[in-house]
Each structure stands twice: as structure tokens, then as C-alpha cells.
PDB file of C-alpha atoms in Angstrom:
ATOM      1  CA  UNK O   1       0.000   0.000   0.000  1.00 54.00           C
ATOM      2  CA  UNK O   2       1.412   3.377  -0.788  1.00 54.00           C
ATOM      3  CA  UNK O   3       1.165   4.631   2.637  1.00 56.00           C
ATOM      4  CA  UNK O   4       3.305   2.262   3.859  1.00 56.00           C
ATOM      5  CA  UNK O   5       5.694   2.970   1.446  1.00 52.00           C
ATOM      6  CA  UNK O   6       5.484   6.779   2.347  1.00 53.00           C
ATOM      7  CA  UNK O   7       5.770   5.954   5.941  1.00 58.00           C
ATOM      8  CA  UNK O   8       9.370   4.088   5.278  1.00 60.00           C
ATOM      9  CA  UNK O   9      10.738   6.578   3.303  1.00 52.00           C
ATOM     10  CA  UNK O  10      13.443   8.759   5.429  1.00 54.00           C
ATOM     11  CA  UNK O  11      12.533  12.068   5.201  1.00 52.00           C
ATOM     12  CA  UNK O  12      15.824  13.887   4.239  1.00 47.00           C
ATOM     13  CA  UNK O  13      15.270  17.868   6.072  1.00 46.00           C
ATOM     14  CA  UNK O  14      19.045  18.755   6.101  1.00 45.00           C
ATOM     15  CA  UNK O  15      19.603  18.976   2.102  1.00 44.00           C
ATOM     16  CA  UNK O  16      17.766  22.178   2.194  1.00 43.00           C
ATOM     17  CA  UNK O  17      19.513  23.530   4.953  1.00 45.00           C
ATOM     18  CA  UNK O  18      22.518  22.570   3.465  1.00 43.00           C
ATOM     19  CA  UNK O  19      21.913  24.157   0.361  1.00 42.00           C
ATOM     20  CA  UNK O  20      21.144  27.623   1.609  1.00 42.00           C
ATOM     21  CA  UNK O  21      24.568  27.941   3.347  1.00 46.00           C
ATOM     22  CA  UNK O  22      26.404  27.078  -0.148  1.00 45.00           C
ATOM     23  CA  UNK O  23      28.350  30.489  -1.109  1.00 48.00           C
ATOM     24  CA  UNK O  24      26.541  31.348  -4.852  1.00 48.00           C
ATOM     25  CA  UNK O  25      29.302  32.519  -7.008  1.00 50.00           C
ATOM     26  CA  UNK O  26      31.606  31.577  -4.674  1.00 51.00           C
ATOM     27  CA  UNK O  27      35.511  30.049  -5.052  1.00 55.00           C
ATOM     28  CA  UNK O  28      33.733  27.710  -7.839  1.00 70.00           C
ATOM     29  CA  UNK O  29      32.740  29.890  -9.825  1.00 76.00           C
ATOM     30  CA  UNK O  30      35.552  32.696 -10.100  1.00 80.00           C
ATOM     31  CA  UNK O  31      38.105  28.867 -10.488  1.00 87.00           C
ATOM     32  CA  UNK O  32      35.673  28.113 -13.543  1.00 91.00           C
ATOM     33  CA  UNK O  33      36.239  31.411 -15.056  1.00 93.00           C
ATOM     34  CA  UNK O  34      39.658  31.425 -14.371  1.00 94.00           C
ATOM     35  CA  UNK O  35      39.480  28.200 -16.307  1.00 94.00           C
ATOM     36  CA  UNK O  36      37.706  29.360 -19.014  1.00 95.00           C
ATOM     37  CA  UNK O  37      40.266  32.059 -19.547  1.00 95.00           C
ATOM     38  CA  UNK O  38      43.348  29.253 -19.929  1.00 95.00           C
ATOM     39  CA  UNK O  39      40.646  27.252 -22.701  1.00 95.00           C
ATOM     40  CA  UNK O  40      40.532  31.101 -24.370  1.00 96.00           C
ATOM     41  CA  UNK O  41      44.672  30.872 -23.788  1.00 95.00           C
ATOM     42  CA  UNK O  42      45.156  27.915 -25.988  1.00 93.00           C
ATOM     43  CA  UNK O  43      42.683  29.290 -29.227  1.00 95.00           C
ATOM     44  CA  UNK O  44      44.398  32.471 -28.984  1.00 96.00           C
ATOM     45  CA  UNK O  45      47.795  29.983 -29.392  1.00 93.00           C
ATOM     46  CA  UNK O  46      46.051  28.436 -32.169  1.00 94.00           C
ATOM     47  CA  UNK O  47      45.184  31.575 -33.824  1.00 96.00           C
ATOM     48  CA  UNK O  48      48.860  32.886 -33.358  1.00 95.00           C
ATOM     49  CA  UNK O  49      47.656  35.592 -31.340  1.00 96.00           C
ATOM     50  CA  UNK O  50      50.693  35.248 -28.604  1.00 96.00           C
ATOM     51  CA  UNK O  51      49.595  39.105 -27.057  1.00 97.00           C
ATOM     52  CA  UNK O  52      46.080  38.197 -26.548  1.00 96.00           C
ATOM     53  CA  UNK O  53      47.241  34.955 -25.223  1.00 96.00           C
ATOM     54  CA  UNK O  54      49.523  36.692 -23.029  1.00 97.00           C
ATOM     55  CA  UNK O  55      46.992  39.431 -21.649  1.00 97.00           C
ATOM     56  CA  UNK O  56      44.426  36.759 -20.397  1.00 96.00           C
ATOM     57  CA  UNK O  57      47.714  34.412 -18.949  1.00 96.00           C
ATOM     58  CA  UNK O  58      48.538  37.685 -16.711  1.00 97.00           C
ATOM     59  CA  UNK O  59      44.944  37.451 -15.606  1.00 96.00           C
ATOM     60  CA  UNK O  60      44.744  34.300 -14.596  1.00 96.00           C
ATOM     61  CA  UNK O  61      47.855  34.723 -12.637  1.00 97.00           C
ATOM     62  CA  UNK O  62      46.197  37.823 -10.921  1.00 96.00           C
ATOM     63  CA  UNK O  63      42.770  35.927 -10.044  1.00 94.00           C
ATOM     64  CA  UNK O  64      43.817  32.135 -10.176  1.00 94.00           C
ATOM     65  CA  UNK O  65      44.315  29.413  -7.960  1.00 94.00           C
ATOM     66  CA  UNK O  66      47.931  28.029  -7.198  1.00 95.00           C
ATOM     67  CA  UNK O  67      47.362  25.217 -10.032  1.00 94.00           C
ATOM     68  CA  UNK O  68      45.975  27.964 -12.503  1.00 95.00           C
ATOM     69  CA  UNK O  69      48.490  30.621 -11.439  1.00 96.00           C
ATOM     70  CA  UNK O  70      51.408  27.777 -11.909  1.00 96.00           C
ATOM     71  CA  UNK O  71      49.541  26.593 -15.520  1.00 95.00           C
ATOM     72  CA  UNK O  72      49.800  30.009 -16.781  1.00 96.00           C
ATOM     73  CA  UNK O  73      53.331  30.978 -15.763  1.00 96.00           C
ATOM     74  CA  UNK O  74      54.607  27.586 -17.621  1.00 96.00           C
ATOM     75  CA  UNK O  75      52.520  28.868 -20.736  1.00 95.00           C
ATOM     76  CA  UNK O  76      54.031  32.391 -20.242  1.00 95.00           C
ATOM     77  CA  UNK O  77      57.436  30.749 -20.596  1.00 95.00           C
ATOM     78  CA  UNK O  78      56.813  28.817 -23.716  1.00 93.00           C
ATOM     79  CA  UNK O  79      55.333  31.885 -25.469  1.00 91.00           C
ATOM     80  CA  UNK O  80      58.630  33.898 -24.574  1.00 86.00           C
TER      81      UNK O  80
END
């Protein structure tokens, strides 16, 4: 009978809780841009557009992570 089933269901109250502390636009999202920026990187390589390439690296290294910031120095070096 269905309301048996309903009754031994667990009734899950802390996902909602738990989502309403979650920072929006938080570390997440300014890491995904920052990745976005290093995919741009690599089609401005393609394109031979080394200056372009190099404005958006210097970015990254200002709003990066340690992995990004690190990623984008290495690239700075092979475009010297």
C-alpha cells in the first residue's frame, strides 16, 4: 500500500539547509572562469595571437588558484 511505502521513506530535512549555506558565485565559480580564460589561452595559441594569449595568462595569474596561477606561468614561458 502506498502509505506504507510513504511511511518508510526517510525524510531527508538537512539537504535544504545545506543548500542555503552554499556560497553562490563563490571560489567555484571565479576557479571556472579562471578556467575558461586558460581554454581562451590555448585558441588564442592556435590563432597565433601570442599578445592576446599573453593578456588573459597575466589574468589568470592575478585571479587564479595556485594550479591555474602555476599553468599560466609555464605557458608564459613557452610563449617567450
Amino acid at each position: 500500500d502506498v502509505n506504507d511505502i510513504e511511511n518508510e521513506l526517510p525524510v531527508v530535512t538537512h539537504v535544504t539547509e545545506t543548500i542555503a549555506e552554499a556560497p553562490v558565485g563563490g571560489i567555484d565559480s571565479e576557479s571556472q572562469d579562471v578556467n575558461i580564460k586558460l581554454d581562451l589561452v590555448a585558441a588564442y595559441i592556435d590563432m597565433d595571437d601570442k599578445e592576446g594569449a599573453r593578456e588573459l595568462l597575466e589574468e589568470v595569474i592575478k585571479e587564479g588558484g595556485e594550479h591555474q596561477k602555476t599553468r599560466a606561468k609555464q605557458l608564459l614561458d613557452d610563449l617567450a
